[in-house]
Amino acid sequence: MSSREAFGCDIGQARRAVEQLRMEAGIDRIKVSKAATDLLQFCTEQAKSDPFLVGIPAATNPFKEKKPCAIL
Amino acid sequence: MCDQTFLVNVFGSCDKCFKQRALRPVFKKSQQLSYCSVCAEIMATDGLHENETLATLKSEAESLKGKLEEERAKLHDVELHQVAERVEALGQFVMKTRRTLKGHGNKVLCMDWCKDKRRIVSSSQDGKVIVWDSFTTNKEHAVTMPCTWVMACAYAPSGCAIACGGLDNKCSVYPLTFDKNESMAAKKKSVAMHTNYLSACSFTNSDMQILTASGDGTCALWDVESGQLLQSFHGHGADVLCLDLAPSETGNTFVSGGCDKKSMVWDMRSGQCVQAFETHESDVNSVRYYPSGDAFASGSDDATCRLYDLRADREVAIYSKESIIFGASSVDFSLSGRLLFAGYNDYTINVWDVLKGARVSILFGHENRVSTLRVSPDGTAFCSGSWDHTLRVWA
C-alpha cells in the first residue's frame, strides 16, 4: 500500500517516513461529535448570508434575467 | 489524464564525490542536489542508531500507522449526518445556466474568478488563456501560451494580473493591460520552474507570492518579483494535482491532493506536512477548504467526494451514490459551506448537502467532462468549465 515505496526503499526515506508518522500520531485531536457540532453551527450562522440558500430576487442578481420589458 | 511519472536516469558528476555516476535527486535543507547512489546511502546513514536498519524502520512505520488509525478511531463517536439530523432539510433548488462563455478552441481545463465577482480567467488545451466579463460574456483579454494543455490558471487578488502554466513546467504571470499598443505576452514574467507539468497554481493573499503544484510530486511557494523559490513541499509519492489555500483568518496552511490518493495539509512557513489523509481509492483531483477553515473536501477518480475535519483529524463524510461511477474532477463549497458543488467526468454537476450527506440536485448541460468548477467570491453563482470547450455560469 505504501506509496513511499514507489520512489525507492532507501534508509533516508524510511527514517523521514517514521519521523513524519511520529509527528502525525502525536497531534491533538478533538471528538467527531464536537467537530461536527462546530461545522453545523458555522453553517447555520452563515446560512442567512448564503445566496444559494436564501435566494436573491432576480432584480438584484446580475446573472438572472430581469422581467422582460415591452418596447412600446 | 496524467500518466505515471517515471524516475529519469540522469548521468553526470555527483555533487559530493564528483565521480561520473547515475544520479538521484537528494534534498539537503530543501535544496536539491544530485548524488550518486553511494553518496546518497552514506548521507542517509549518517547519525543512524546502531540497530536501525531498513527493516526495523519499516516495521516501526507500520506500527505507527496502526497507532495513528487507533488514535483517530478513538474519537470517532458519532457520524456527521447523525449530528445533522436536527438541522432543517434543504428545499428544492432551481439552478440554471445563466451564461455560456464560448470561445475556446479546445477543452477548458481550469478557471478562476476575480475578486470583483464578475471577471473570470480560463485556460484551455489549445494553449489559450482568456479573461471574460461574465455579466456580458465579452472577452476582455486573450493570451496564447507557448505550450498546449494549460492546466492551471489563477487571478491575482488585485485583479491586475493572471498566472498560468501547464506542460511548459512553468508558472508565468501576465499583468493585465487595457492598452491596445501593449502585447500581454511581452510583459510575461516566468515565476515558477518545476521538473514536470504544472497542475495547479494560486496567488496567496497578495500579488507577490504564488503557490504551485506539479506533476513532479512537489508543491512550491515563489516570490513573483524575483522568481525565487521561498519554500518547497515534499511528501507526495506521485503527481500533485490540486491545492487550496486556507481562508485567510485561519493562518498559513494549504491542502494538496495527488495521484498517490493522499490529501496533505502543509505549514507554509516550515514546509512541513502537518496532517495527511489517505482514504480515497484513487487519484485526488480537487481539494477545497470549508469556509471556516476547519475542514476540507476532496473529489476523486473513485467517484466520491469526502469531507475531512482537521481538528478531529479524520474523514467525517462521504458523498457518493451507487449510480455515480465517474470520477469527480472539481469541487467547491457555497458561501456557508452547506452546499458542495462537484463536477464529474460523466458531464454532470452534483450538488450535495454537506451536513446530511444527501444529493440535493443534479445539473445537466455540459456536453463533455466537467473539468473545473468555482463558486464566485460573493456566492451568487458558480462557474463550470468543460471539455466541451465552454464555460457555464449557473445561478
XYZ file of N, CA and C in Angstrom, chain A residues 1-56 58 60-66, chain B residues 24 41 44 46-48 52-54 57-58 60-61 64-65 68 71-72 75-78 80 83-84 86-87 90 93 95 98-99 113 134-135 237 262 272-276 290-292 309 311-314 334-339 341 355 378-382 393:
384
model
N 0.835 -1.197 0.000
C 0.000 0.000 0.000
C 0.870 1.248 0.000
N 1.984 1.171 0.690
C 2.752 2.387 0.906
C 3.285 2.960 -0.395
N 2.863 4.161 -0.691
C 3.345 4.805 -1.903
C 4.757 5.310 -1.684
N 5.194 5.288 -0.425
C 6.557 5.734 -0.164
C 7.531 4.757 -0.808
N 7.069 3.511 -1.027
C 7.933 2.514 -1.648
C 8.154 2.835 -3.119
N 7.229 3.576 -3.706
C 7.299 3.808 -5.141
C 8.572 4.515 -5.543
N 9.134 5.325 -4.670
C 10.307 6.091 -5.050
C 11.603 5.449 -4.567
N 11.580 4.183 -4.309
C 12.831 3.519 -3.885
C 12.854 3.346 -2.389
N 13.329 2.218 -1.910
C 13.256 1.945 -0.475
C 14.582 2.190 0.168
N 14.994 3.422 0.313
C 16.272 3.607 0.972
C 16.076 4.106 2.386
N 17.111 3.967 3.152
C 17.040 4.234 4.586
C 16.641 5.667 4.894
N 17.161 6.610 4.108
C 16.843 8.015 4.367
C 15.347 8.262 4.306
N 14.711 7.664 3.288
C 13.270 7.842 3.115
C 12.514 7.185 4.252
N 12.965 5.998 4.673
C 12.283 5.279 5.750
C 12.374 6.076 7.041
N 13.532 6.680 7.304
C 13.685 7.479 8.521
C 12.761 8.676 8.518
N 12.701 9.348 7.342
C 11.825 10.528 7.252
C 10.377 10.111 7.445
N 10.020 8.937 6.866
C 8.635 8.459 6.996
C 8.299 8.205 8.458
N 9.232 7.575 9.190
C 8.990 7.279 10.605
C 8.843 8.566 11.402
N 9.707 9.548 11.125
C 9.633 10.815 11.867
C 8.313 11.516 11.589
N 7.901 11.496 10.319
C 6.645 12.150 9.931
C 5.466 11.479 10.630
N 5.462 10.148 10.652
C 4.361 9.415 11.289
C 4.331 9.674 12.789
N 5.500 9.760 13.407
C 5.563 10.035 14.857
C 4.909 11.371 15.139
N 5.224 12.359 14.287
C 4.660 13.691 14.485
C 3.157 13.674 14.277
N 2.716 12.981 13.225
C 1.278 12.946 12.933
C 0.505 12.220 14.018
N 1.091 11.151 14.567
C 0.382 10.381 15.603
C 0.242 11.204 16.864
N 1.141 12.158 17.070
C 1.149 12.903 18.324
C 0.327 14.171 18.368
N -0.381 14.525 17.258
C -1.089 15.803 17.308
C -2.349 15.717 18.173
N -2.834 16.896 18.609
C -4.048 16.934 19.428
C -5.273 16.789 18.562
N -6.184 15.930 18.976
C -7.421 15.753 18.216
C -8.624 16.009 19.092
N -9.738 16.386 18.459
C -10.980 16.532 19.235
C -11.961 15.481 18.745
N -13.015 15.264 19.530
C -14.000 14.248 19.160
C -14.795 14.676 17.942
N -15.223 13.696 17.152
C -16.011 13.981 15.960
C -17.294 14.702 16.330
N -17.896 14.343 17.495
C -19.155 14.992 17.887
C -18.953 16.490 18.048
N -17.828 16.871 18.657
C -17.555 18.303 18.854
C -17.278 18.969 17.506
N -16.467 18.303 16.662
C -16.122 18.875 15.358
C -17.378 19.042 14.511
N -18.250 18.018 14.526
C -19.481 18.074 13.729
C -20.386 19.201 14.217
N -20.495 19.333 15.527
C -21.342 20.401 16.084
C -20.828 21.764 15.649
N -19.515 21.932 15.638
C -18.952 23.216 15.216
C -19.224 23.489 13.744
N -19.144 22.455 12.912
C -19.428 22.631 11.487
C -20.880 23.053 11.294
N -21.758 22.392 12.040
C -23.185 22.693 11.973
C -23.446 24.138 12.358
N -22.795 24.558 13.459
C -23.004 25.894 13.981
C -22.566 26.924 12.955
N -21.409 26.693 12.328
C -20.909 27.612 11.318
C -21.899 27.722 10.167
N -22.398 26.565 9.724
C -23.355 26.536 8.614
C -24.603 27.328 8.917
N -25.185 27.086 10.102
C -26.445 27.760 10.423
C -26.229 29.253 10.593
N -25.083 29.639 11.162
C -24.825 31.076 11.328
C -24.683 31.761 9.981
N -23.989 31.082 9.050
C -23.694 31.708 7.758
C -24.819 31.551 6.755
N -25.801 30.699 7.083
C -26.841 30.389 6.104
C -27.596 31.621 5.625
N -27.783 32.605 6.531
C -28.560 33.783 6.137
C -27.844 34.570 5.039
N -26.497 34.478 5.006
C -25.780 35.272 4.013
C -25.352 34.444 2.813
N -25.872 33.235 2.677
C -25.517 32.399 1.536
C -26.572 32.558 0.443
N -26.196 33.195 -0.677
C -27.182 33.470 -1.733
C -27.865 32.212 -2.268
N -27.157 31.077 -2.252
C -27.787 29.879 -2.783
C -28.876 29.360 -1.858
N -28.723 29.600 -0.551
C -29.719 29.098 0.386
C -30.875 30.064 0.557
N -30.524 31.346 0.608
C -31.547 32.359 0.877
C -32.256 32.780 -0.401
N -31.512 32.806 -1.495
C -32.134 33.220 -2.754
C -32.166 34.721 -2.868
N -31.633 35.214 -3.991
C -31.681 36.669 -4.203
C -32.726 36.931 -5.265
N -34.493 38.186 -8.515
C -33.913 38.294 -9.856
C -33.423 39.708 -10.153
N -31.848 41.838 -8.277
C -30.512 42.189 -7.803
C -29.441 41.202 -8.240
N -29.829 39.990 -8.633
C -28.810 39.036 -9.068
C -28.385 39.371 -10.482
N -27.130 39.738 -10.682
C -26.698 40.184 -12.008
C -26.801 39.090 -13.070
N -26.880 37.840 -12.651
C -26.927 36.766 -13.630
C -28.336 36.380 -14.040
N -29.296 36.655 -13.171
C -30.655 36.227 -13.519
C -31.307 37.254 -14.433
N -32.211 36.783 -15.263
C -32.868 37.696 -16.194
C -33.825 38.585 -15.434
N -33.866 39.845 -15.808
C -34.862 40.739 -15.218
C -36.177 40.480 -15.953
N 20.833 10.565 -8.427
C 19.478 10.637 -7.883
C 19.302 11.981 -7.200
N 23.414 6.919 -0.020
C 23.296 5.972 1.099
C 24.111 6.445 2.293
N 22.339 9.179 4.066
C 21.167 8.715 4.806
C 21.561 7.981 6.069
N 24.147 8.605 7.933
C 24.830 9.465 8.906
C 24.009 9.576 10.167
N 24.590 9.330 11.285
C 23.869 9.527 12.547
C 22.823 8.469 12.815
N 22.899 7.355 12.117
C 21.929 6.281 12.336
C 22.264 5.582 13.643
N 19.334 0.534 13.894
C 18.364 0.957 12.888
C 18.742 0.414 11.528
N 17.953 -0.488 11.046
C 18.156 -0.945 9.669
C 16.881 -0.645 8.919
N 16.909 -0.876 7.631
C 15.721 -0.603 6.823
C 14.528 -1.391 7.351
N 13.086 0.082 10.631
C 12.403 1.350 10.373
C 11.060 1.087 9.725
N 11.038 0.139 8.788
C 9.769 -0.152 8.103
C 8.741 -0.708 9.075
N 8.642 -0.149 12.218
C 8.222 0.920 13.108
C 7.208 1.808 12.397
N 7.439 2.033 11.088
C 6.493 2.840 10.317
C 5.127 2.177 10.294
N 3.445 2.567 13.636
C 2.999 3.946 13.852
C 1.728 4.217 13.076
N 1.650 3.660 11.853
C 0.429 3.847 11.054
C -0.757 3.239 11.787
N -1.722 5.473 14.613
C -2.421 6.658 14.101
C -3.893 6.338 13.863
N -5.701 6.007 17.222
C -5.954 7.298 17.876
C -7.137 8.001 17.218
N -7.155 7.925 15.862
C -8.245 8.583 15.146
C -9.575 7.904 15.452
N -11.726 8.720 18.742
C -12.565 9.912 18.849
C -13.756 9.862 17.916
N -13.910 8.744 17.192
C -14.992 8.643 16.230
C -16.256 8.181 16.932
N -16.892 9.098 17.683
C -18.031 8.684 18.484
C -19.372 8.832 17.774
N -19.390 9.595 16.692
C -20.669 9.818 16.003
C -20.408 10.205 14.548
N -21.268 12.578 11.135
C -21.724 13.958 10.880
C -23.214 13.996 10.553
N -25.429 13.909 13.640
C -25.490 15.188 14.339
C -26.358 16.155 13.542
N -26.354 15.991 12.212
C -27.075 16.927 11.353
C -28.553 16.627 11.247
N -30.816 17.120 13.300
C -31.666 18.185 13.858
C -31.693 19.442 12.995
N -30.904 19.454 11.898
C -30.914 20.628 11.021
C -32.025 20.461 9.992
N -32.949 20.863 3.247
C -32.928 21.945 2.264
C -34.111 21.819 1.324
N -33.942 23.209 -5.214
C -33.116 24.249 -5.814
C -33.379 24.357 -7.301
N -31.456 25.714 -10.279
C -30.221 26.331 -10.767
C -30.159 26.090 -12.251
N -26.957 30.413 -16.679
C -27.384 31.789 -16.965
C -26.520 32.403 -18.047
N -25.274 31.954 -18.173
C -24.384 32.458 -19.213
C -23.575 31.282 -19.748
N -12.142 32.938 -10.576
C -12.880 34.191 -10.515
C -11.955 35.317 -10.051
N -18.092 38.030 -17.069
C -19.163 37.029 -17.035
C -20.552 37.642 -17.139
N -20.712 38.930 -16.853
C -22.039 39.542 -16.976
C -22.421 39.676 -18.448
N 3.827 11.041 -2.977
C 4.556 9.958 -3.626
C 4.304 9.903 -5.115
N -3.536 10.615 -1.676
C -3.466 11.313 -0.393
C -3.828 12.783 -0.520
N 6.661 21.825 6.350
C 6.319 20.509 6.900
C 4.886 20.109 6.570
N 4.693 18.784 6.414
C 3.328 18.287 6.284
C 2.786 18.104 7.689
N 1.666 18.716 8.027
C 1.162 18.599 9.393
C 0.111 17.507 9.545
N -0.650 17.226 8.483
C -1.625 16.135 8.552
C -1.735 15.506 7.180
N -1.991 14.208 7.140
C -2.156 13.526 5.862
C -3.344 12.585 5.963
N -13.277 24.123 3.558
C -14.577 24.543 4.053
C -14.433 26.015 4.448
N -15.471 26.844 4.286
C -15.317 28.281 4.554
C -14.786 28.651 5.940
N -14.997 27.804 6.951
C -14.495 28.144 8.288
C -13.010 27.813 8.419
N -12.310 16.549 8.559
C -12.251 17.607 9.568
C -10.818 17.659 10.102
N -9.632 19.292 12.828
C -9.423 19.219 14.276
C -9.678 17.817 14.792
N -10.586 17.065 14.117
C -10.824 15.671 14.513
C -9.815 14.763 13.814
N -9.096 15.318 12.842
C -8.062 14.593 12.114
C -8.589 13.315 11.451
N -9.788 13.392 10.821
C -10.277 12.213 10.120
C -11.337 12.577 9.093
N -20.472 26.292 -1.234
C -21.200 27.555 -1.274
C -20.686 28.394 -0.099
N -21.125 29.642 0.000
C -20.560 30.569 0.995
C -20.670 30.079 2.439
N -21.800 29.416 2.774
C -21.993 28.984 4.161
C -21.377 27.607 4.400
N -21.006 26.932 3.329
C -20.470 25.588 3.481
C -21.543 24.521 3.537
N -22.805 24.919 3.348
C -23.885 23.926 3.432
C -23.963 23.096 2.156
N -23.624 23.721 1.020
C -23.706 23.010 -0.257
C -22.315 22.725 -0.806
N -20.647 21.747 -4.412
C -20.859 21.566 -5.841
C -19.719 20.722 -6.372
N -23.935 18.650 5.252
C -24.187 18.143 6.600
C -24.908 16.807 6.592
N -18.714 36.226 -4.138
C -19.833 36.648 -3.293
C -20.888 35.555 -3.185
N -20.623 34.384 -3.757
C -21.536 33.256 -3.592
C -22.818 33.317 -4.377
N -22.955 34.263 -5.301
C -24.232 34.369 -6.023
C -24.329 33.394 -7.182
N -23.197 32.864 -7.644
C -23.233 31.978 -8.804
C -22.011 31.074 -8.750
N -21.992 30.053 -9.606
C -20.743 29.319 -9.751
C -20.516 29.085 -11.237
N -22.033 29.669 -16.469
C -22.252 30.304 -15.179
C -23.652 29.917 -14.743
